[in-house]
Short mmCIF file of C-alpha atoms and ligand atoms in Angstrom, two decimals:
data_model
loop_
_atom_site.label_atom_id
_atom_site.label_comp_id
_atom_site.label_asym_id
_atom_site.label_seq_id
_atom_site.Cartn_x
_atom_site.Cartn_y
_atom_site.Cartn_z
CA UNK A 1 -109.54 91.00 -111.44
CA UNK A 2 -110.05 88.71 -107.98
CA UNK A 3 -111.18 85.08 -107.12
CA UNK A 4 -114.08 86.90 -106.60
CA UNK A 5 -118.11 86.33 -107.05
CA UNK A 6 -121.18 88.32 -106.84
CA UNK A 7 -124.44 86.68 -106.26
CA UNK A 8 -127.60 88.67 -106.07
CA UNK A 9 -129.57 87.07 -104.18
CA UNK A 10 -128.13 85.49 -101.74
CA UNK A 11 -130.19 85.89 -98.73
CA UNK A 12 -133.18 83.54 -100.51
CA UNK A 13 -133.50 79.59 -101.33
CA UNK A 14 -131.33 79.18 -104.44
CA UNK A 15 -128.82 81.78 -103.78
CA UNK A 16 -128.33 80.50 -100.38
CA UNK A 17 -127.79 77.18 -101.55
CA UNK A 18 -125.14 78.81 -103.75
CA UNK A 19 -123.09 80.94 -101.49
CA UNK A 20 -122.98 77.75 -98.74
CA UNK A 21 -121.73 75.35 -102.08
CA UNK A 22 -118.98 77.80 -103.12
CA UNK A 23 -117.39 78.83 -99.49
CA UNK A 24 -117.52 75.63 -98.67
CA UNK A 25 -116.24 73.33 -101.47
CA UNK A 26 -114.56 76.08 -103.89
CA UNK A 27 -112.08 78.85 -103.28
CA UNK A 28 -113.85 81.83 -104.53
CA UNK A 29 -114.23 84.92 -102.39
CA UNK A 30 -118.58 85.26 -102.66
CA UNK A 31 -119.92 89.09 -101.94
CA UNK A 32 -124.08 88.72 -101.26
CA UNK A 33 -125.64 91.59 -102.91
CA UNK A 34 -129.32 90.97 -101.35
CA UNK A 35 -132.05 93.88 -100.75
CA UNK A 36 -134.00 91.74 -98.05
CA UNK A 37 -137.28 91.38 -99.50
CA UNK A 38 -139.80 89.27 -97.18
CA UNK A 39 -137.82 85.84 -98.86
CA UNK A 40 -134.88 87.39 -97.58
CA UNK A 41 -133.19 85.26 -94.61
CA UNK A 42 -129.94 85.77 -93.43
CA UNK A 43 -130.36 83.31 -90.87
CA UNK A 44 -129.79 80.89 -94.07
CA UNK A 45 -126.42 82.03 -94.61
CA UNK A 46 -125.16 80.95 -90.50
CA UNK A 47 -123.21 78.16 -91.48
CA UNK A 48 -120.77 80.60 -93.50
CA UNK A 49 -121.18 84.18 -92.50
CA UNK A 50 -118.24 84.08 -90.44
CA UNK A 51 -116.23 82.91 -93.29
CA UNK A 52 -113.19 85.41 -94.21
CA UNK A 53 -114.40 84.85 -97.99
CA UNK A 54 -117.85 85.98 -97.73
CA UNK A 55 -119.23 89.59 -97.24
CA UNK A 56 -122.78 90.32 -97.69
CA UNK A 57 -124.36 94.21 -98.70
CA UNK A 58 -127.67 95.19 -98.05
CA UNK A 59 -128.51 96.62 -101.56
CA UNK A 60 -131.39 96.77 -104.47
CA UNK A 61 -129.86 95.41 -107.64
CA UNK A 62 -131.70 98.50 -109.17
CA UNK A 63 -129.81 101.21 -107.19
CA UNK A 64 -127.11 101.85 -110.21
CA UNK A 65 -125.01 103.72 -108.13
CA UNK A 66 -124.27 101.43 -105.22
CA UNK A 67 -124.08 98.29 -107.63
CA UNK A 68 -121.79 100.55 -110.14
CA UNK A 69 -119.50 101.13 -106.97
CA UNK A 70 -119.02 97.15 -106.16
CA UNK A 71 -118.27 96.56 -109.26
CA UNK A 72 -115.43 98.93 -109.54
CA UNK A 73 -114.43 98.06 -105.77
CA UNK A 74 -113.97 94.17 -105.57
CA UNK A 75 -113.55 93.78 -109.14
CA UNK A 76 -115.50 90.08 -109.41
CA UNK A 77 -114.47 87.50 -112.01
CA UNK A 78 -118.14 86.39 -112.16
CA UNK A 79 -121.54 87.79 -111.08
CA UNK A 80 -124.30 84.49 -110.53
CA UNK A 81 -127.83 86.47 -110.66
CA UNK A 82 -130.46 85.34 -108.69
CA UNK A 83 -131.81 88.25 -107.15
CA UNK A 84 -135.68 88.58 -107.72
CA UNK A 85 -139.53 88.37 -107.44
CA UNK A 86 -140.04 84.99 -107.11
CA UNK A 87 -143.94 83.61 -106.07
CA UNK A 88 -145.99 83.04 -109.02
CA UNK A 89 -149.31 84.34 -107.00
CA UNK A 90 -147.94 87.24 -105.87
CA UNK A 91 -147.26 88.19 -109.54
CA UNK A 92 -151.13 87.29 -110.26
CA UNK A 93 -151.98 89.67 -107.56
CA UNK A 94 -149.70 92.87 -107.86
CA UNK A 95 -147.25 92.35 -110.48
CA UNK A 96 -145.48 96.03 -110.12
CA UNK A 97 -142.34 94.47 -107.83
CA UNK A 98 -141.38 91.82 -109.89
CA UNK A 99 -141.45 94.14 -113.17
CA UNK A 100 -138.83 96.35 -111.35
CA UNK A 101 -136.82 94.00 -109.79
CA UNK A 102 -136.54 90.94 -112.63
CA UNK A 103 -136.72 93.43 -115.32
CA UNK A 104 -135.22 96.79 -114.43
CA UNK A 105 -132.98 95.03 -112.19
CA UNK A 106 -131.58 93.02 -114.59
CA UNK A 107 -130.84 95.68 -116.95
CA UNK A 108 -129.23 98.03 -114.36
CA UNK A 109 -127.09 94.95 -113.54
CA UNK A 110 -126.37 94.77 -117.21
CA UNK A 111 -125.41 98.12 -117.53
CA UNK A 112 -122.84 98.11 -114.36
CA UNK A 113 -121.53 94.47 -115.60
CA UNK A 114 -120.83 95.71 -119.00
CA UNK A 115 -119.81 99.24 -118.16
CA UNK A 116 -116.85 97.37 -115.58
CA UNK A 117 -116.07 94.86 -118.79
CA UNK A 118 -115.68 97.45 -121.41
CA UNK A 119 -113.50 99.46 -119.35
CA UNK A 120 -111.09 97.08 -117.87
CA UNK A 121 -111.47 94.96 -121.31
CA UNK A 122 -112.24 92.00 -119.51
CA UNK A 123 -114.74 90.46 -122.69
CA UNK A 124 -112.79 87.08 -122.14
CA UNK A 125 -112.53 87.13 -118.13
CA UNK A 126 -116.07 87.96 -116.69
CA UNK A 127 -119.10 85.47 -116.80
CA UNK A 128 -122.98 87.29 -116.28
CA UNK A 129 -124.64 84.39 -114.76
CA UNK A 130 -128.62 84.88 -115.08
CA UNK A 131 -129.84 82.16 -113.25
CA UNK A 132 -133.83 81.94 -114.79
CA UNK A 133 -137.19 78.95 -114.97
CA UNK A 134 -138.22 77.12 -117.20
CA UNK A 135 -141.25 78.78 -117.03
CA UNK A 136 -140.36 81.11 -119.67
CA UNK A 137 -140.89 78.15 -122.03
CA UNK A 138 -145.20 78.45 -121.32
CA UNK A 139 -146.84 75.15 -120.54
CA UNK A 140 -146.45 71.64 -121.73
CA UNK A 141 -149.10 68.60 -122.64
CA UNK A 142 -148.67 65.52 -120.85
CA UNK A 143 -145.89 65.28 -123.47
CA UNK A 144 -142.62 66.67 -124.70
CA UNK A 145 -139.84 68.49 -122.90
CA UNK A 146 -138.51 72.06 -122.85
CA UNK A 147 -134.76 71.92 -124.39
CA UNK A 148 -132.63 75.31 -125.05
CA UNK A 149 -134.01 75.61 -128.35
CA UNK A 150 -137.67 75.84 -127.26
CA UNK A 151 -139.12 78.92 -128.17
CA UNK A 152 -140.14 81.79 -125.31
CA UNK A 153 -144.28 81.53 -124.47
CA UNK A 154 -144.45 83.01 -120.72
CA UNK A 155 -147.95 82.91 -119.55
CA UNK A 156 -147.42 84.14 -115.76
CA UNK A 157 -146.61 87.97 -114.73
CA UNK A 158 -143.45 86.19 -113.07
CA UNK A 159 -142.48 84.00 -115.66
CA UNK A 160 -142.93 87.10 -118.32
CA UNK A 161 -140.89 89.14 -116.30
CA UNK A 162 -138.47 86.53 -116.32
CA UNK A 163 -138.59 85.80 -119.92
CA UNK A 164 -138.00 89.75 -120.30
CA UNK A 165 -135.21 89.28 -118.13
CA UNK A 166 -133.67 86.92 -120.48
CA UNK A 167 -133.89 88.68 -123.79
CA UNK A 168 -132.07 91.33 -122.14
CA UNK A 169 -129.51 89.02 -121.34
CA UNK A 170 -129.47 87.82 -125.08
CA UNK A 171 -129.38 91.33 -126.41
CA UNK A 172 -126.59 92.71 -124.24
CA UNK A 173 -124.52 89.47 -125.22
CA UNK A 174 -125.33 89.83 -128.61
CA UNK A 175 -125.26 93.86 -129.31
CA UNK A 176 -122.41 94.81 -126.46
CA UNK A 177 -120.64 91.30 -126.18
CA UNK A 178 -121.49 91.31 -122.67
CA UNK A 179 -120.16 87.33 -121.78
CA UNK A 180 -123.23 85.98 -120.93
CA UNK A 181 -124.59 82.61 -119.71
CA UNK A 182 -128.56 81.76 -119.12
CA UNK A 183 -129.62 78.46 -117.51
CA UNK A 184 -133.48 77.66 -117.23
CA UNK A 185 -133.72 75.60 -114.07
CA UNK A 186 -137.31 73.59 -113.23
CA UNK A 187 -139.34 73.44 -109.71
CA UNK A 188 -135.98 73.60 -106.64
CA UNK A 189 -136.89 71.97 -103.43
CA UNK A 190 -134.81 71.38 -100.19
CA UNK A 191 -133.69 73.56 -97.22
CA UNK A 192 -134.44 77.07 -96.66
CA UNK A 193 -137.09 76.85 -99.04
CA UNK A 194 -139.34 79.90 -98.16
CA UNK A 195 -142.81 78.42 -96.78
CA UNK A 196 -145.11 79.84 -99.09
CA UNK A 197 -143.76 77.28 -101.69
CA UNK A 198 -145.92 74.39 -101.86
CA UNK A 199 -143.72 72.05 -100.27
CA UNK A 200 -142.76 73.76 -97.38
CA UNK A 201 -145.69 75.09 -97.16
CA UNK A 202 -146.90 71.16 -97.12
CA UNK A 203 -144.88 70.34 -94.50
CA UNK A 204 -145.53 73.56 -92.49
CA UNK A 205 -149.32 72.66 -92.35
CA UNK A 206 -149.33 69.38 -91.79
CA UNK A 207 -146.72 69.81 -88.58
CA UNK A 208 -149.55 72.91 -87.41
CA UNK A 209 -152.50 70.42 -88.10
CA UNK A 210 -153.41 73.39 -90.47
CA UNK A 211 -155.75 72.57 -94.39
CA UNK A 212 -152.71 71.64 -97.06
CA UNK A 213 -154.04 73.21 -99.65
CA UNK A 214 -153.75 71.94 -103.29
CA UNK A 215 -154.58 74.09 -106.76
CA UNK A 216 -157.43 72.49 -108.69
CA UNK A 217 -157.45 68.42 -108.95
CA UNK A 218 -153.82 68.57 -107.91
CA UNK A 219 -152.92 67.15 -111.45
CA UNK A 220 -150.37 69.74 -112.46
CA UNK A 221 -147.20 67.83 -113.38
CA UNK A 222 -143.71 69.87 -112.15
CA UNK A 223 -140.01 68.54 -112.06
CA UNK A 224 -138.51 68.69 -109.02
CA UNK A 225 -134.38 69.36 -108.53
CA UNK A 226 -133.06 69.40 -104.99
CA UNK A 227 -131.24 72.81 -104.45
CA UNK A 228 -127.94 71.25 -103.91
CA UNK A 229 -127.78 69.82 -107.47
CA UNK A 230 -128.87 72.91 -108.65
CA UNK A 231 -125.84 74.44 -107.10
CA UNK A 232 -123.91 72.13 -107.88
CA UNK A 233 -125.11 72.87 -111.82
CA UNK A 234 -124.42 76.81 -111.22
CA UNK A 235 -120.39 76.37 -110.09
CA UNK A 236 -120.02 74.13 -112.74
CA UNK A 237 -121.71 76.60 -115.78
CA UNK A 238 -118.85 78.90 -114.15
CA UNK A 239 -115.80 77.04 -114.57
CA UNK A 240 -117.03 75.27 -117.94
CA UNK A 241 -120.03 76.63 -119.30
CA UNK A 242 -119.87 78.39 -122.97
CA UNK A 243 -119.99 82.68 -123.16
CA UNK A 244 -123.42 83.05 -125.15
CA UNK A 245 -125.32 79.72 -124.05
CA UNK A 246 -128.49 78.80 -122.34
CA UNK A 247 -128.37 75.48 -120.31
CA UNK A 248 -131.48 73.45 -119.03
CA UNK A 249 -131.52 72.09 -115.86
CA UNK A 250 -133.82 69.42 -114.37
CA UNK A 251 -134.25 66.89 -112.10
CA UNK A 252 -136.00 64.01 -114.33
CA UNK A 253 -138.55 63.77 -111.06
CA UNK A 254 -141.82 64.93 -112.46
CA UNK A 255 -144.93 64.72 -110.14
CA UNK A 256 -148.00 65.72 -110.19
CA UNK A 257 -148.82 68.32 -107.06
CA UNK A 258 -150.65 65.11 -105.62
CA UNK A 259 -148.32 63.18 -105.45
CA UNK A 260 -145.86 65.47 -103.83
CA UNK A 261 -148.34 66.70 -101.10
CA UNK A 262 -149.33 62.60 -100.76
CA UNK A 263 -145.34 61.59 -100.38
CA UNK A 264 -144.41 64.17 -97.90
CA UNK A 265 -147.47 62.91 -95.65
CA UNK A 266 -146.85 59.57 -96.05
CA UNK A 267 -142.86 60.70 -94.81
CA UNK A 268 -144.58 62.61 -91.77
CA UNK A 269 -146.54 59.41 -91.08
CA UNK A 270 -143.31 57.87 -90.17
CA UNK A 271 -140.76 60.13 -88.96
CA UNK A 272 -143.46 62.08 -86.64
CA UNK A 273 -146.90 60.07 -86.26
CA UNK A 274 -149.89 62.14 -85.14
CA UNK A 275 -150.99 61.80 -81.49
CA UNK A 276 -154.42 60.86 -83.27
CA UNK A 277 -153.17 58.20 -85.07
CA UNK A 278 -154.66 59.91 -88.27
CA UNK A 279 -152.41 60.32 -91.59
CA UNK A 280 -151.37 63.84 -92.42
CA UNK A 281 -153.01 63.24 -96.01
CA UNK A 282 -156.68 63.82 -94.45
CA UNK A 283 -155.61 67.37 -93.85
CA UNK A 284 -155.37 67.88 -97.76
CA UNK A 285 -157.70 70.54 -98.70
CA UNK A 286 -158.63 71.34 -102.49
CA UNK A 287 -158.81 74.99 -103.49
CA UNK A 288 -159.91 77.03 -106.25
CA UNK A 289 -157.04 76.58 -109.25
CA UNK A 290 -154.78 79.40 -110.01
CA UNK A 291 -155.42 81.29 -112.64
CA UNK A 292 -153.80 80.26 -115.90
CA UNK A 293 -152.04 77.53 -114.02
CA UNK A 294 -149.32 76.16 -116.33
CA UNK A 295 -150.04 72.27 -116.63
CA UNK A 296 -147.05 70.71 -117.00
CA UNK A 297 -143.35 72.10 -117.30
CA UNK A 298 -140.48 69.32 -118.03
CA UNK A 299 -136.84 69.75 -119.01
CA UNK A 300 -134.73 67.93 -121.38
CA UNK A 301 -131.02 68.52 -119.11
CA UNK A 302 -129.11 66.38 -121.94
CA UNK A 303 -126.94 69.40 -122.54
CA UNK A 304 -126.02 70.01 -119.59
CA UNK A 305 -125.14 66.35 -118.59
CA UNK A 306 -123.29 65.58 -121.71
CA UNK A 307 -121.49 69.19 -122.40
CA UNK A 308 -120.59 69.87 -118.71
CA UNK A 309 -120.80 66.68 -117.54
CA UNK A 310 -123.52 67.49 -114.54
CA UNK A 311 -125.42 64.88 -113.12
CA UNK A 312 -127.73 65.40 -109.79
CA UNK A 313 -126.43 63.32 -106.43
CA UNK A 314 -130.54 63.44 -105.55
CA UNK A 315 -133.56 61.10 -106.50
CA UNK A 316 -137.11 62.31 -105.39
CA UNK A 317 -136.87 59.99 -103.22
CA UNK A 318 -133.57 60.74 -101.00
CA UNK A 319 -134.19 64.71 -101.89
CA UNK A 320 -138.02 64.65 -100.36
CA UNK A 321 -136.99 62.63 -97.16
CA UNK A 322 -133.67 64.74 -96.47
CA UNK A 323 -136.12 67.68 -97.02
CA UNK A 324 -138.55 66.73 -94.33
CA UNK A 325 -135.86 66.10 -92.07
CA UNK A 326 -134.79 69.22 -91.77
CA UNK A 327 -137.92 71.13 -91.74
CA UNK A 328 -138.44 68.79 -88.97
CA UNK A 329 -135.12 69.94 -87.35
CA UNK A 330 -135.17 73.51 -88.49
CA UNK A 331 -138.71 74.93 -87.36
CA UNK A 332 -136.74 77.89 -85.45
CA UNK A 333 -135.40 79.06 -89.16
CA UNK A 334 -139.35 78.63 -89.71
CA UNK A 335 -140.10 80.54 -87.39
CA UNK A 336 -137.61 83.54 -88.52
CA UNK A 337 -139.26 83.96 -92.01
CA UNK A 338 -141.38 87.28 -92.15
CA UNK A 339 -144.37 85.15 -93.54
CA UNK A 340 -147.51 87.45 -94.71
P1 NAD B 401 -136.28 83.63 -103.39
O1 NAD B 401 -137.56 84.39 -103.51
O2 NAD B 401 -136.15 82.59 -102.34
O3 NAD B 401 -135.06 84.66 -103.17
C1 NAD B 401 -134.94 85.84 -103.88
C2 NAD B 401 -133.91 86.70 -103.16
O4 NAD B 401 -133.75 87.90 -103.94
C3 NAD B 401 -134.34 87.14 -101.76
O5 NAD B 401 -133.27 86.94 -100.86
C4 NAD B 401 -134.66 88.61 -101.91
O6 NAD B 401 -134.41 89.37 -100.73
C5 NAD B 401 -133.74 89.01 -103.04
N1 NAD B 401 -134.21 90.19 -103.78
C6 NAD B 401 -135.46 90.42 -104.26
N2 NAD B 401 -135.51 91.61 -104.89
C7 NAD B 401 -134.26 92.14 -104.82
C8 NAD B 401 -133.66 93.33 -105.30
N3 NAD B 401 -134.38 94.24 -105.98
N4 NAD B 401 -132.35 93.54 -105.07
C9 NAD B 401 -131.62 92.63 -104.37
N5 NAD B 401 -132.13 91.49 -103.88
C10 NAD B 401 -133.43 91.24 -104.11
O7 NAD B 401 -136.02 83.04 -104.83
P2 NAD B 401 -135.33 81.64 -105.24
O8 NAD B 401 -136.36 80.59 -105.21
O9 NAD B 401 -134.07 81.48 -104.49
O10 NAD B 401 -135.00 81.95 -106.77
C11 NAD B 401 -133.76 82.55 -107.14
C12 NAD B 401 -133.74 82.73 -108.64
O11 NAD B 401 -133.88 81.47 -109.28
C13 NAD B 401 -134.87 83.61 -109.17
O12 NAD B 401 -134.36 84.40 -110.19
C14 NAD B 401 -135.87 82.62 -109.73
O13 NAD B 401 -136.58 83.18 -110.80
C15 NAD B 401 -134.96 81.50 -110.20
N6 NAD B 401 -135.55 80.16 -110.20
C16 NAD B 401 -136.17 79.67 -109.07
C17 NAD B 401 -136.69 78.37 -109.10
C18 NAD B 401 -137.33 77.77 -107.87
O14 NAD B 401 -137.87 76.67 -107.95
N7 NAD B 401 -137.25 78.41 -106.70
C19 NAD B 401 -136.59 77.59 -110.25
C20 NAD B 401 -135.95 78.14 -111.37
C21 NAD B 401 -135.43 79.41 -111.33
#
């Protein structure tokens, strides 16, 4: 077995994040198995696709014959899944994709992960890394946090296909002693972020003079993690996290969708005033809610911090300013995505 990782995934915001965070501060050899879905951006992956360590191949985590292949090929110590349907209103409006990617995805990666394990008996050597939302834990009040004990209540097509995702995760640890690890990670922001997301999308508007549109009264209550500290999180539930846990991960920044939209136009204010003098914030538009929009979701990361010993290097604050900076800087990368 090599110094050597799979991540599904790769091409899109999280998994992006991840690759650039292990070739450039660990050792491990990454391969990016990415199918190039619309959120698919190799242009992402520039700073380290020349990198001797990294190899990327153009494949659906569903096609059981090409994933079977890898597996038997480069012989990973890991696999870090992140490959998958990932916009909430897309699921509302055709659900079919993320069904067959998130679910039957996941179990064909199952399938090759523990076929590879059972025949090179490597139960105490591989880690299945599914990297899932807190999402899967429903909706809170304007109370309470999610913790890895609260119980399953999905109430999106995405975040059910997710959930359903999970199980299968559970159940091939439990029946087939697959070495599994799950972690539930809240609302990522930061570079690369694909701009139907609301705060690129945010910043995209207001830097076209386009409507920002906001969901309902803008009250919904999410909490943020920069995707750096979320990578940071992943690499360290590889080298130290426990075969057959879940671990939460949050950023302790929860905002309502107001006050994110408000913050990033206050930022714009500053760093790039409009010719009209005129804040960014009158461009705010509000639009009809979505439907069964979760109210709140907030995670308890206490495991985490005190069993692995993460802790994020990002406030709202520094996270939200760094991440207008480089939209500001990066509007050719913009410009790249295959936005429809
Ligand atoms: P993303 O949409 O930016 O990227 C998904 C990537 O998966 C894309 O590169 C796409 O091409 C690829 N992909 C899609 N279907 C595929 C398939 N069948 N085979 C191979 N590749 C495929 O998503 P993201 O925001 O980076 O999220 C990554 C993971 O993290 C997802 O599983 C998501 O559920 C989870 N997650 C995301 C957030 C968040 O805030 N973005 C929070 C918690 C958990």
């Amino acid at each position: 077995m090599n110094n050597l990782i799979f991540v599904t995934g790769g091409a899109g915001f999280i998994g992006s994040a991840l690759i650039r965070e292990i070739i450039k501060n660990h050792n491990y050899e990454v391969i990016n198995i990415d199918k190039l879905t619309y959120a698919g951006n190799l242009q992402s992956l520039k700073e380290v696709e020349q990198n001797s360590r990294y190899k990327f191949f153009q494949y659906d985590i569903a096609d059981k014959q090409n994933i079977r292949e890898l597996f038997l090929k480069y012989q990973p110590c890991a696999i870090f899944n992140l490959a998958a349907e990932s916009h909430v209103d897309r699921s509302i409006m055709a659900a079919h994709e993320f069904i067959q990617t998130n679910i039957v995805g996941t179990f064909t990666l199952l399938e090759c992960a523990r076929e590879y394990v059972e025949s090179l008996n490597l139960h105490n050597k591989f880690k299945f890394i599914h990297i899932s939302t807190d999402e899967v834990y429903g909706s809170l009040g304007e109370s309470g946090y999610f913790n890895e004990n609260t119980a399953y209540d999905p109430r999106s097509p995405y975040s059910s296909s997710k959930a359903s995702s999970d199980l299968l995760v559970k159940a091939w640890y439990h029946t087939y002693k697959l070495p599994t690890i799950i972690t539930n990670c809240t609302n990522n922001y930061g570079p690369y972020h694909f701009p139907e997301k609301l705060i690129p999308l945010t910043i995209n508007c207001a830097l076209k003079s386009k409507k920002i549109p906001l969901y309902g009264s803008g009250k919904n209550i999410r909490d943020w993690l920069f995707v750096e500290d979320h990578a940071r999180a992943l690499v360290l539930v590889l080298n130290k996290g426990q075969v057959g846990q879940s671990y939460c991960i949050g950023g302790q920044n929860e905002k309502t969708n107001l006050q994110v939209v408000t913050t990033i136009c206050n930022i714009l204010d500053e760093l790039n005033p409009r010719v009209d003098g005129t804040s960014y914030s009158s461009l705010i538009e509000y639009v009809t809610d979505r439907k069964g929009h979760d109210f709140r979701y907030a995670i308890d990361a206490s495991k985490i911090i005190q069993q692995l010993g993460w802790q994020p290097q990002f406030n709202f604050n520094s996270g939200i300013t760094a991440t207008v900076k480089w939209y500001l800087a990066n509007q050719d990368w913009v410009d790249s995505c295959h936005i429809n």
